[in-house]
């Protein structure tokens, strides 16, 4: 890619495009020229004896420079010209009514008129079109030429990302540079996950993050809304489990709609069979107890049919509320499997496993079967399903559903397996590396607030566990990743402090998900660019 870009730039330097300040040809004989800096270097009449066959242009332009955006564009073919900036009377036009939302949004942001579906784009206009660009529906081409902007892509998402590039160009420098941007993401999943179970975040705060994520070309928002501390979304099937401070379904619908308008999928997580403490507070008979009858915090008794019904009721209820195609089942930290001998410590689970899977059935088999059954419930709604890596176990006779994606976050659990073990088995993986991408309020245990600089300089999507990258042959199975905010100590920071603390880490994360190569800008310059873009 680098060689291709270099070749493009080299070819561009041979272009001798002369133009007037407004993009048109200047009248002959004026002798006005422009230095490489863009300033007018001299004026006055043409010197006597100048051949009329070779009139002097009124203005020249230096070869354009690639736009400075976050994430950085992957390719820019430079050209000579004034570029484009919003001006009175300019419009946004679309070639397809499917782009109306994208057109109205960028028109409002740049102070332009939205003219709707037109085929008469003129100088000053921004034209949005579907088509071209190959199979990646998030790719786009942005062309600045002849005093106007054309943004096209094979899908609406790609065109939207082109408008985000244009918005950043104008915000950062006032002018979109002449030439052609060809851009696409390296990874199809570019996410941000938010724990609203331990700490309630207002709907308006979440919506502000969606606008921020959209401008940065993120395409996923994860909402972890059920845990031991609280259950944070209104429920019709089980209103008894809902915490007092929660989001209404009407608020969630607005959040989902705003996210969809920014081409962001909201991926919900109802974690089970662990982390269900808030729901189980209203169903104490479903709480897991060990051999001594002591309640195991947050864990549901998966030997009971009523436990499956409770969780499936919720999965089925919220499948219609969250209209996107992704779902997170959790599956992590089931306390029955964190003890030395699960069969001895939890004889009721061991007996259920043997009834269901035969004399050799284990608690790990029963837990894997639970996860597979929940995955089937969600898949029936057309969802793609993922679970945390510590919800997958070695040596079970029951195998996790092949379609389950691995959300890899840690390697510290009992029996931890390295990412390559999942990848070599053919599983697709999402990177939530807790070494780089976990912002845990209060910094408990060994966690420290991640910095944008460390992500920017040391992390790539292949660095799934710790600081070591998996072999390059697995790159295609790593679908992307998510930066995550977890609220273990919810009062450690306010909403506003969280927003400020994650600002640069989010920008660094999306830069590496969009293009995992070493960034062209050093960190200090990247930070200055982020400040300029807002």
GROMACS .gro file of C-alpha atoms in nm, residues 71 74 184-191 218 431 437 459-461 478-483 508-516:
model
   31
   71UNK     CA    1  -0.855   0.793   1.165
   74UNK     CA    2  -0.545   0.527   0.373
  184UNK     CA    3  -1.157   0.174   0.379
  185UNK     CA    4  -1.124   0.016   0.724
  186UNK     CA    5  -0.890  -0.271   0.796
  187UNK     CA    6  -1.128  -0.426   1.048
  188UNK     CA    7  -1.507  -0.467   1.018
  189UNK     CA    8  -1.570  -0.427   1.394
  190UNK     CA    9  -1.460  -0.103   1.561
  191UNK     CA   10  -1.627  -0.090   1.898
  218UNK     CA   11  -1.658   0.349   1.502
  431UNK     CA   12  -1.004  -0.810   2.066
  437UNK     CA   13  -0.836  -0.156   2.613
  459UNK     CA   14  -0.117  -0.204   2.026
  460UNK     CA   15  -0.259  -0.356   1.708
  461UNK     CA   16  -0.563  -0.579   1.657
  478UNK     CA   17  -0.965  -1.118   1.414
  479UNK     CA   18  -1.273  -0.919   1.321
  480UNK     CA   19  -1.172  -0.610   1.516
  481UNK     CA   20  -1.192  -0.496   1.873
  482UNK     CA   21  -1.352  -0.279   2.138
  483UNK     CA   22  -1.235  -0.027   2.392
  508UNK     CA   23  -0.596   0.587   1.923
  509UNK     CA   24  -0.804   0.267   1.920
  510UNK     CA   25  -0.998   0.355   1.607
  511UNK     CA   26  -0.680   0.466   1.430
  512UNK     CA   27  -0.532   0.118   1.478
  513UNK     CA   28  -0.857  -0.061   1.387
  514UNK     CA   29  -0.891   0.145   1.070
  515UNK     CA   30  -0.525   0.098   0.976
  516UNK     CA   31  -0.305  -0.121   1.200
   0.00000   0.00000   0.00000
